[in-house]
Coordinates of C-alpha atoms in Angstrom, one line a residue:
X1340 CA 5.7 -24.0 -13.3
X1341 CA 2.9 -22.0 -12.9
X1342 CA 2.2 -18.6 -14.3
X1343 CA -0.1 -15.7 -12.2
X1344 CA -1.8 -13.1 -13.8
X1345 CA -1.6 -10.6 -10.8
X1346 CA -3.8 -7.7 -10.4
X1347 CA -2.2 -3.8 -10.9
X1348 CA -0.3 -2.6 -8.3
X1349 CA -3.0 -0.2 -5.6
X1350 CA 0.0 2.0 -4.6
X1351 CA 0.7 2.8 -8.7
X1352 CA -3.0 3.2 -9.2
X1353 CA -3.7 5.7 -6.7
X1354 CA -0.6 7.8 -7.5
X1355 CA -1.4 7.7 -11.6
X1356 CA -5.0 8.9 -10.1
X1357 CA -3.5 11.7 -8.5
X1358 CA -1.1 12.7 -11.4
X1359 CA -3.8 11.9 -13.8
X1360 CA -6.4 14.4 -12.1
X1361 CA -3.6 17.1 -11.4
X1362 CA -1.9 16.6 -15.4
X1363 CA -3.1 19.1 -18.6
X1364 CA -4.8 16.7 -20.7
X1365 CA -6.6 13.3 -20.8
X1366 CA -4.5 10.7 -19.5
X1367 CA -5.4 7.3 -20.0
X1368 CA -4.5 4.4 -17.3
X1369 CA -4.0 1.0 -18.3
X1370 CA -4.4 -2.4 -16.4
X1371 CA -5.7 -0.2 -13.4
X1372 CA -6.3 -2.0 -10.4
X1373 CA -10.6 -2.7 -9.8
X1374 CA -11.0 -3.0 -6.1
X1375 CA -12.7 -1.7 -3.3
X1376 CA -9.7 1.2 -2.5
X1377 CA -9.1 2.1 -6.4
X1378 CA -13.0 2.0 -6.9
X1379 CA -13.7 4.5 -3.8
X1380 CA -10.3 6.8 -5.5
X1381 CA -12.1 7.3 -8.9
X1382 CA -15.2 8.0 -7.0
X1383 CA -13.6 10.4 -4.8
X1384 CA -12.6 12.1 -7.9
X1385 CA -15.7 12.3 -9.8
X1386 CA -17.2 13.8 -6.3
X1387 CA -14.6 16.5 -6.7
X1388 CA -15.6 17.0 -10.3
X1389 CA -13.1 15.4 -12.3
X1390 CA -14.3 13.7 -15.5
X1391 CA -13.3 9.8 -14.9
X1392 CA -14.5 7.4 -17.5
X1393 CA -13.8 3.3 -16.8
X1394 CA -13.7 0.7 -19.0
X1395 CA -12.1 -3.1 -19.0
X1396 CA -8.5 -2.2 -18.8
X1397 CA -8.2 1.4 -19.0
X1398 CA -9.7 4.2 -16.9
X1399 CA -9.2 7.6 -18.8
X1400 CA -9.0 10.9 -16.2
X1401 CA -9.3 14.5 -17.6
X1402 CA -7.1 16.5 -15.6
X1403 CA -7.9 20.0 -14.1
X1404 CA -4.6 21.4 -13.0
X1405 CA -6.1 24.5 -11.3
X1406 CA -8.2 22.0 -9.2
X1407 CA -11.5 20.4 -8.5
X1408 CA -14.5 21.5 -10.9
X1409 CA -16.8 21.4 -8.2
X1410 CA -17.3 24.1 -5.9
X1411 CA -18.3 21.8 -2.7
X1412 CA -18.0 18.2 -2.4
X1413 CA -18.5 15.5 0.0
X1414 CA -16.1 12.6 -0.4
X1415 CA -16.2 9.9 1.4
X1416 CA -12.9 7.1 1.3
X1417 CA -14.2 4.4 2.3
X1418 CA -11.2 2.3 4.2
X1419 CA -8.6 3.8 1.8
X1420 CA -5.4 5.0 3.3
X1421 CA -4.6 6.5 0.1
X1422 CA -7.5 7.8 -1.0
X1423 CA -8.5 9.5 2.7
X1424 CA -4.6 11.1 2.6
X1425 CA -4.0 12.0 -1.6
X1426 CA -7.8 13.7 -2.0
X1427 CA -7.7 15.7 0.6
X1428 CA -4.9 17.0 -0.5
X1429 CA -5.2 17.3 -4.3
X1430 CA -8.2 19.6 -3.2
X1431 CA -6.4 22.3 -1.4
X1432 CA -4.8 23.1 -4.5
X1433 CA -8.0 23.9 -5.9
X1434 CA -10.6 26.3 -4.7
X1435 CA -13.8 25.3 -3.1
X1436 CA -14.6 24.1 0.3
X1437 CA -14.7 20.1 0.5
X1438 CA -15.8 17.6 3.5
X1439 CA -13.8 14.6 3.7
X1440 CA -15.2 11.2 5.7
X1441 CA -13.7 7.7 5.9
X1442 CA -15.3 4.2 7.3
X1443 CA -14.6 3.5 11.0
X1444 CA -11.4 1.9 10.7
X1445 CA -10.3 4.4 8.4
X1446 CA -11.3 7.3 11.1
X1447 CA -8.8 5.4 13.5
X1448 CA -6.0 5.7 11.2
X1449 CA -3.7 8.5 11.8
X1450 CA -3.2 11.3 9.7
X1451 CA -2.1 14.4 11.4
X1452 CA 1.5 14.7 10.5
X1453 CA -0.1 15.7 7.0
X1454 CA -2.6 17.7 8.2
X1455 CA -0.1 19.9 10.4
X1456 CA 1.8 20.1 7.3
X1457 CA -1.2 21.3 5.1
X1458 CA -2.1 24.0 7.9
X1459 CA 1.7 25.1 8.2
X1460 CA 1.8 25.6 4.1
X1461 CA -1.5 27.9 4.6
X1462 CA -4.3 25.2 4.1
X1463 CA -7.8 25.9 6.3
X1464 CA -8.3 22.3 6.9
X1465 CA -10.4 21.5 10.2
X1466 CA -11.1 18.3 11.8
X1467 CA -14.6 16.9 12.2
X1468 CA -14.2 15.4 15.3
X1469 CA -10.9 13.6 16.8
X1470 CA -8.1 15.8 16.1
X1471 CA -5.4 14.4 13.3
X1472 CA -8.2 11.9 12.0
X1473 CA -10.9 12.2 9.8
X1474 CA -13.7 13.8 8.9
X1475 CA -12.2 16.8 7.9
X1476 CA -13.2 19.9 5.6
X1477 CA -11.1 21.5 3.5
X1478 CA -11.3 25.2 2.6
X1479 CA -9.1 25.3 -0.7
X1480 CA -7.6 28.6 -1.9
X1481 CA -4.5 26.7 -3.8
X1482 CA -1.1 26.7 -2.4
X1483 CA 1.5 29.0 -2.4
X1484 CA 4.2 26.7 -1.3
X1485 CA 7.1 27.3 0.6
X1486 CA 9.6 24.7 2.8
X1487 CA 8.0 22.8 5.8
X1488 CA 9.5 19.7 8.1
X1489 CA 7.9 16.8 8.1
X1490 CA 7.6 13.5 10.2
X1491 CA 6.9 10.9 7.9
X1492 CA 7.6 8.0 10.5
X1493 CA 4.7 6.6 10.8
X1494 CA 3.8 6.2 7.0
X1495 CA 5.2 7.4 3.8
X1496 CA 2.0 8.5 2.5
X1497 CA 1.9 12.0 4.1
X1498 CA 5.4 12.5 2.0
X1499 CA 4.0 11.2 -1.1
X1500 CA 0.9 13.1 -0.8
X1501 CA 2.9 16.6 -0.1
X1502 CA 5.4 15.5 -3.2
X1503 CA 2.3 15.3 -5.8
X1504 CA 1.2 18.4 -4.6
X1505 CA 4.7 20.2 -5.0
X1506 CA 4.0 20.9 -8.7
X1507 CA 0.8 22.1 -8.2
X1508 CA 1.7 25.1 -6.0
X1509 CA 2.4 28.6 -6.7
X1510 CA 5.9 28.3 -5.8
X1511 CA 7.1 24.9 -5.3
X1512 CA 8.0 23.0 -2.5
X1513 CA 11.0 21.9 -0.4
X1514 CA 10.3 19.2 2.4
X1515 CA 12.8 18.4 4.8
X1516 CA 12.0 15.0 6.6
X1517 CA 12.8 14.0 9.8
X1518 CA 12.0 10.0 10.0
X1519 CA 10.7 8.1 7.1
X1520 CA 9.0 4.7 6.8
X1521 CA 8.7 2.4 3.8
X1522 CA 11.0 4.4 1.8
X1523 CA 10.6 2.6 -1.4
X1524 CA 7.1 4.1 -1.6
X1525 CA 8.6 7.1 -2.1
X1526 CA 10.8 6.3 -5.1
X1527 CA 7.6 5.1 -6.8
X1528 CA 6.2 8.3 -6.3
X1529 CA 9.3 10.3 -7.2
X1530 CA 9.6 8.4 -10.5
X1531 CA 6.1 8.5 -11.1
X1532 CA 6.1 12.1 -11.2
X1533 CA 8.9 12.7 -13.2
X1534 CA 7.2 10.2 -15.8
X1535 CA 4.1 13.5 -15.6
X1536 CA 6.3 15.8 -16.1
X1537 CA 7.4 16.8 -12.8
X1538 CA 11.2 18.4 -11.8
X1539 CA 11.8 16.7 -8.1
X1540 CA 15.3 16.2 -6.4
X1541 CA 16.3 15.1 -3.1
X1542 CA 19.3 16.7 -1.2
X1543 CA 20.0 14.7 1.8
X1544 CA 16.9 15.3 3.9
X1545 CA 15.4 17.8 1.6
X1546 CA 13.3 16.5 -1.6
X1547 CA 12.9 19.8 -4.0
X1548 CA 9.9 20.1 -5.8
X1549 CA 9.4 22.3 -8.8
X1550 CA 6.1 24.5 -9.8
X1551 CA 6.0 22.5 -13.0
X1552 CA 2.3 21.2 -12.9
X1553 CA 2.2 17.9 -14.6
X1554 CA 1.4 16.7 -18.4
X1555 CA -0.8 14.0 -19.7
X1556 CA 0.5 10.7 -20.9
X1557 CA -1.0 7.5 -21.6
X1558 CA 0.4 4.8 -18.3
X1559 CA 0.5 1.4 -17.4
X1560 CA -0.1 -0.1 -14.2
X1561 CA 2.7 -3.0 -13.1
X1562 CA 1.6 -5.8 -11.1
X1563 CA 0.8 -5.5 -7.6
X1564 CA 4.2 -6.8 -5.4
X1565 CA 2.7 -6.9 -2.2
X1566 CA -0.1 -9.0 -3.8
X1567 CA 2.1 -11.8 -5.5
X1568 CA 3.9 -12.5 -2.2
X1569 CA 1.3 -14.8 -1.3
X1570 CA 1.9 -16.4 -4.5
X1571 CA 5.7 -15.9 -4.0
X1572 CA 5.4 -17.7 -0.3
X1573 CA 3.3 -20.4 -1.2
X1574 CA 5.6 -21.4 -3.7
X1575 CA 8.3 -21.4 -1.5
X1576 CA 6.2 -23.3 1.1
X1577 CA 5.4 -26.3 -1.0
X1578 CA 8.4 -28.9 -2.1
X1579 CA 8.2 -29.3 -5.7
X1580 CA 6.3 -26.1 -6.3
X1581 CA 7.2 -22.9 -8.5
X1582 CA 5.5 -19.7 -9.6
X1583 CA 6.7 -17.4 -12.3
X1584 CA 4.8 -13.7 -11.9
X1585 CA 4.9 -11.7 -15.4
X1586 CA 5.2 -7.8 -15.5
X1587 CA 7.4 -7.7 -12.4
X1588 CA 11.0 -8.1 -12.9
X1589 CA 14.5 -5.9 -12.9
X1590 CA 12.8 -2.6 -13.6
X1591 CA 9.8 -2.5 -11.0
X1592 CA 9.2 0.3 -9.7
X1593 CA 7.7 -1.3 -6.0
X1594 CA 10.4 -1.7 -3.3
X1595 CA 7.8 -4.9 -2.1
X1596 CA 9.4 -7.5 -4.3
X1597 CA 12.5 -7.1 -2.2
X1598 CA 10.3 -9.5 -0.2
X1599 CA 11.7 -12.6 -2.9
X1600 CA 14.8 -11.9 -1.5
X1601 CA 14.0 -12.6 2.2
X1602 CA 12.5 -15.8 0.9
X1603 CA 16.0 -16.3 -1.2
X1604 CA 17.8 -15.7 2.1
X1605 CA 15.3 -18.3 3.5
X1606 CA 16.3 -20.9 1.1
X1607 CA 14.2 -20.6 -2.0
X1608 CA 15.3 -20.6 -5.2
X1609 CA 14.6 -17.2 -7.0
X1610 CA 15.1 -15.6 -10.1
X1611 CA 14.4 -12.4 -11.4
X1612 CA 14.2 -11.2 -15.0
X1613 CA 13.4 -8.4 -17.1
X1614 CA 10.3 -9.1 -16.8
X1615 CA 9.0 -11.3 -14.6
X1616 CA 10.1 -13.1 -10.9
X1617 CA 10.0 -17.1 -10.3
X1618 CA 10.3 -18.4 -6.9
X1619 CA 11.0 -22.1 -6.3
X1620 CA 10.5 -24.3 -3.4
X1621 CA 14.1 -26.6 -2.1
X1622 CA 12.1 -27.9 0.6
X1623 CA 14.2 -26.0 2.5
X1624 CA 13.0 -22.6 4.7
X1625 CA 15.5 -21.5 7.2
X1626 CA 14.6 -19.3 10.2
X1627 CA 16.2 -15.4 9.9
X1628 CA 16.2 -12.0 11.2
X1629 CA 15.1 -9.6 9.2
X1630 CA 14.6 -5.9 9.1
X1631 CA 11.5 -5.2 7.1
X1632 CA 11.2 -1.4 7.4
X1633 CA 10.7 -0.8 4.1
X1634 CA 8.8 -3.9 3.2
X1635 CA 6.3 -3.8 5.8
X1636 CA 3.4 -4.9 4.0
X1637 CA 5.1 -8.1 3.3
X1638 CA 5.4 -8.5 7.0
X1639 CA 2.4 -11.0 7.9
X1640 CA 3.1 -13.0 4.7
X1641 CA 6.6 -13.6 6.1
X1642 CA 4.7 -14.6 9.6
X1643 CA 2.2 -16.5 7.9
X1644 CA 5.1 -18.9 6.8
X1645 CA 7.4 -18.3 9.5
X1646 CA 6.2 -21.5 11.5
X1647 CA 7.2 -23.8 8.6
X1648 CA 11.1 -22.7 9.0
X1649 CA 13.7 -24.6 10.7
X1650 CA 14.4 -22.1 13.1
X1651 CA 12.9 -19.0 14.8
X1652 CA 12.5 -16.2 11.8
X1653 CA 12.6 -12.7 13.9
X1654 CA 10.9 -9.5 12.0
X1655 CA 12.3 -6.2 13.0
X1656 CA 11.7 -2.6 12.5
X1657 CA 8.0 -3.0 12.2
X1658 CA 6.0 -0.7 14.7
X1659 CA 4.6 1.0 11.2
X1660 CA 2.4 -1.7 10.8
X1661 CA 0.6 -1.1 14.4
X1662 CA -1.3 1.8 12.4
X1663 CA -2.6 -0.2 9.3
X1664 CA -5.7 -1.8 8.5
X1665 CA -5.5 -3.3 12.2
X1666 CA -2.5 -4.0 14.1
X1667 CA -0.4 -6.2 12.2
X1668 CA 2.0 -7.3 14.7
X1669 CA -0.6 -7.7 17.3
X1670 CA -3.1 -9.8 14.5
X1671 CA -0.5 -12.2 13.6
X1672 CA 0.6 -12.9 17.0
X1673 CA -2.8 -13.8 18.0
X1674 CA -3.2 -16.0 15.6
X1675 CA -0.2 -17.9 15.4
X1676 CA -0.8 -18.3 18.8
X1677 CA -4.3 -19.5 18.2
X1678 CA -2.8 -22.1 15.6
X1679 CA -0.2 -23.4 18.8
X1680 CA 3.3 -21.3 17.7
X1681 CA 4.9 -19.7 19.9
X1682 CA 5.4 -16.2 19.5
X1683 CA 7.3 -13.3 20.7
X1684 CA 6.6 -9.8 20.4
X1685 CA 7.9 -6.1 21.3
X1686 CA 6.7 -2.9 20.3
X1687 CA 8.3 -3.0 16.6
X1688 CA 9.1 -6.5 15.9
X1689 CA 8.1 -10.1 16.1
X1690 CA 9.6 -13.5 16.7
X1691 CA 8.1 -16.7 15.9
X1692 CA 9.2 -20.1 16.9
X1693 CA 9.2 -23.4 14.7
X1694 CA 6.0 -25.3 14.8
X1695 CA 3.4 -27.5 13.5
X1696 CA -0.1 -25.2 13.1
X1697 CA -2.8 -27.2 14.4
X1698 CA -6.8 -26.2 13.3
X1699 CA -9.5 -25.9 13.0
X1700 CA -9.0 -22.9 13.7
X1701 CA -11.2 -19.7 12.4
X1702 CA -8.6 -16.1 11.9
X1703 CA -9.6 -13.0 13.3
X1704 CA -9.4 -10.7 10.4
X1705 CA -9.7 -7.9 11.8
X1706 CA -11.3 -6.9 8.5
X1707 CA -7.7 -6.3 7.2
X1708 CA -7.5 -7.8 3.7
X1709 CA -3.7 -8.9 4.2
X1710 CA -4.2 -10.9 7.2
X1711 CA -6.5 -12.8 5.4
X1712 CA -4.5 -13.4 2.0
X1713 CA -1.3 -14.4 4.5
X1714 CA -2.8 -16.6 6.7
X1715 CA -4.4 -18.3 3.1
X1716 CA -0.8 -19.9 2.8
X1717 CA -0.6 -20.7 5.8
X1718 CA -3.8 -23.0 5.4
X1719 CA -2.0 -24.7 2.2
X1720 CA -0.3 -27.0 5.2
X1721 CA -2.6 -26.2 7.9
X1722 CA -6.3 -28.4 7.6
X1723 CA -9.2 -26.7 9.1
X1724 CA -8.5 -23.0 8.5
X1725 CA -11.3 -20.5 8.3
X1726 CA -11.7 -16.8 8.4
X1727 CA -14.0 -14.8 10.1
X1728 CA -14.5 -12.2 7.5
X1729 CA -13.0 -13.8 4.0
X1730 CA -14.5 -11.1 1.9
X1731 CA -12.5 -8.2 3.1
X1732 CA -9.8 -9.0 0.2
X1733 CA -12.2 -6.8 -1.8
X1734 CA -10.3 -3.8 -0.9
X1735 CA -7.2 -4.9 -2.9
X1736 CA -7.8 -8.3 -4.7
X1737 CA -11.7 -9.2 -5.0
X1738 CA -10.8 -12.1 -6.7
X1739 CA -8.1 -13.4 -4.7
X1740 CA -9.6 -16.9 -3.3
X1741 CA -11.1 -18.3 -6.6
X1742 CA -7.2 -17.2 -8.2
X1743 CA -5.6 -18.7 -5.2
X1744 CA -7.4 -21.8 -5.2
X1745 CA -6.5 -22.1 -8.8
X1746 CA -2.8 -21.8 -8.1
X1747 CA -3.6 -24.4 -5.5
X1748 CA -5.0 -27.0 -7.4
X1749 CA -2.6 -26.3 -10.3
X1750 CA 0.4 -28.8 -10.4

């Protein structure tokens, strides 16, 4: 059996930075995730004037709760989702007037539903240039509160960003959601705040957020879920092979290691602890449908192996992942098909037919750092697979091919 170390989780991270800048007092962050998104967040911060000091295995973060202690500040957030999403608003509970920019792919990424929900709480936020896409420039005077609706179909972030800032207002806030994606996103955040102090509820619909502010409070970062399923797959991929990933067992907080159980469902052995998950290979993958909804990050490792099943393994619910880091769907499509499977797709799902992948064949990455970690398993039983842009793991997992080649060559 073998054991992976797996870096901290990059959704936990960039929440605890958020509660961590908002919280009275120094809060200290252990086992943070170092990567190019986490990197860019504490950056962000110290732009806005919050006092972040690193070092190995904890990052400490004095907290402002009024806001930024800079007047004006440029930010710029690089390709992160959450970083270009929680800033921007972490800073209109301040007061100041702040310019927000992102890379290229981060500009195509969508982000007015939380934009419109900023301006309809009072914010003076106005877009650079495409409307409902960054740059954007904030002009903080804090936040009353109030209730507002929100559409948080397309990605959970825009709720999660407008629950941290719930106990930073005036008045607290009470959001009513129409559509949500990735719902387990959520309860991370929701727990996360309570664990700073925070007084949230949800009534049907409606989550209720308190004017509590948050406190201080020394946290540790859990393994990253979405991370070890490419540990998790490969292990299920290869007869005779089994992994064992510490710090994530029955009390996770990330909804992503629900994807152990699609691979159970496929025939791998799995157990899950306290603390810590073990996949086994049976030589055995069947073909499924699944709805991954709220797993969707798992998605392309699930295609990835998909070709290796017995029968056709169909992925539903999954238009979310058209508005990543690329699109998902479309990415792995095109490269299974590159690789001689036969796939299917519609506009939220994906079905891919049993078959042998045939290289060389080099991936188009699409720069997105998950294509490239899922389509590393599938190149355990695929010779002659390259990558047109391998480094792009550095947003999440700089480290990722000298550890996975490690768990190869590891019996």
């Amino acid at each position: 059996m073998t054991v992976i170390d797996i870096p901290g989780s990059k959704s936990v991270t960039a929440r605890a930075l958020f509660l961590a800048a908002a919280a009275e007092g120094t809060t200290t962050l252990l086992r943070p995730l170092v990567s190019d998104d986490t990197e860019g967040f504490a950056e962000g911060l110290a732009a806005l004037g919050y006092a972040v000091r690193r070092e190995p295995g904890a990052w400490h973060i004095e907290g402002r709760p009024a806001g930024p202690g800079a007047e004006t500040a440029e930010v710029y957030c690089r390709d992160g989702a959450t970083t270009a999403r929680f800033l921007p608003t972490l800073a209109a509970a301040g007061h100041g007037t702040y310019r927000f920019d992102a890379s290229e792919q981060m500009r195509r990424r969508p982000l007015g539903p939380l934009t419109t929900a900023l301006r309809d709480l009072g914010v003076d936020l106005r877009h650079g240039g495409e409307e409902g896409h960054h740059p954007l420039d904030v002009h903080a005077h804090g936040v009353k509160g109030g209730a507002l609706t929100l559409d948080a179909g397309q990605s959970s972030q825009y709720l999660t960003a407008l629950l941290m800032l719930g106990p930073l207002t005036a008045e607290g806030l009470d959001i009513t959601v129409t559509d949500l994606v990735s719902e387990p996103y959520v309860e991370i955040t929701l727990a996360m705040m309570r664990s700073f102090g925070a007084e949230v509820r949800r009534e049907g619909r409606t989550y209720r957020v308190a004017p509590t502010g948050y406190r201080a409070r020394t946290y540790g970062i859990e393994p990253d879920a979405s991370t070890a399923s490419y540990f998790f797959a490969a292990a299920a991929l290869q007869p005779g092979r089994s992994v064992t990933v510490p710090g994530l067992g029955t009390g996770a907080l990330q909804g992503d290691l629900a994807f152990v159980d699609v691979l159970r469902r496929m025939g791998a052995d799995v157990e899950i602890g306290a603390d810590a998950t073990t996949v086994r290979s049976t030589g055995t993958l069947r073909g499924l449908t699944v709805n991954m909804r709220d797993i969707s990050d798992t998605m392309p490792t699930l295609a990835a192996i998909a070709p290796f099943a017995e029968g056709p393994v169909r992925i539903e619910d999954v238009a979310n992942t058209r508005v990543k880091e690329c699109d998902r769907l479309d990415a792995c499509a095109e490269n299974l098909r590159r690789l001689g499977i036969t796939v299917r797709t519609g506009p939220d799902w994906i079905e891919i037919h049993p078959g042998t992948p045939a290289g060389p064949v080099e991936i188009a990455t699409h720069g997105d750092h998950r294509i490239v970690m899922s389509f590393a398993v599938t190149a355990l039983r695929t010779p002659g697979v390259t990558f047109d842009d391998p480094g792009c793991v550095k947003k999440t997992f700089p480290d990722f091919h000298r550890v996975f080649d490690t768990f190869v060559r590891t019996p």
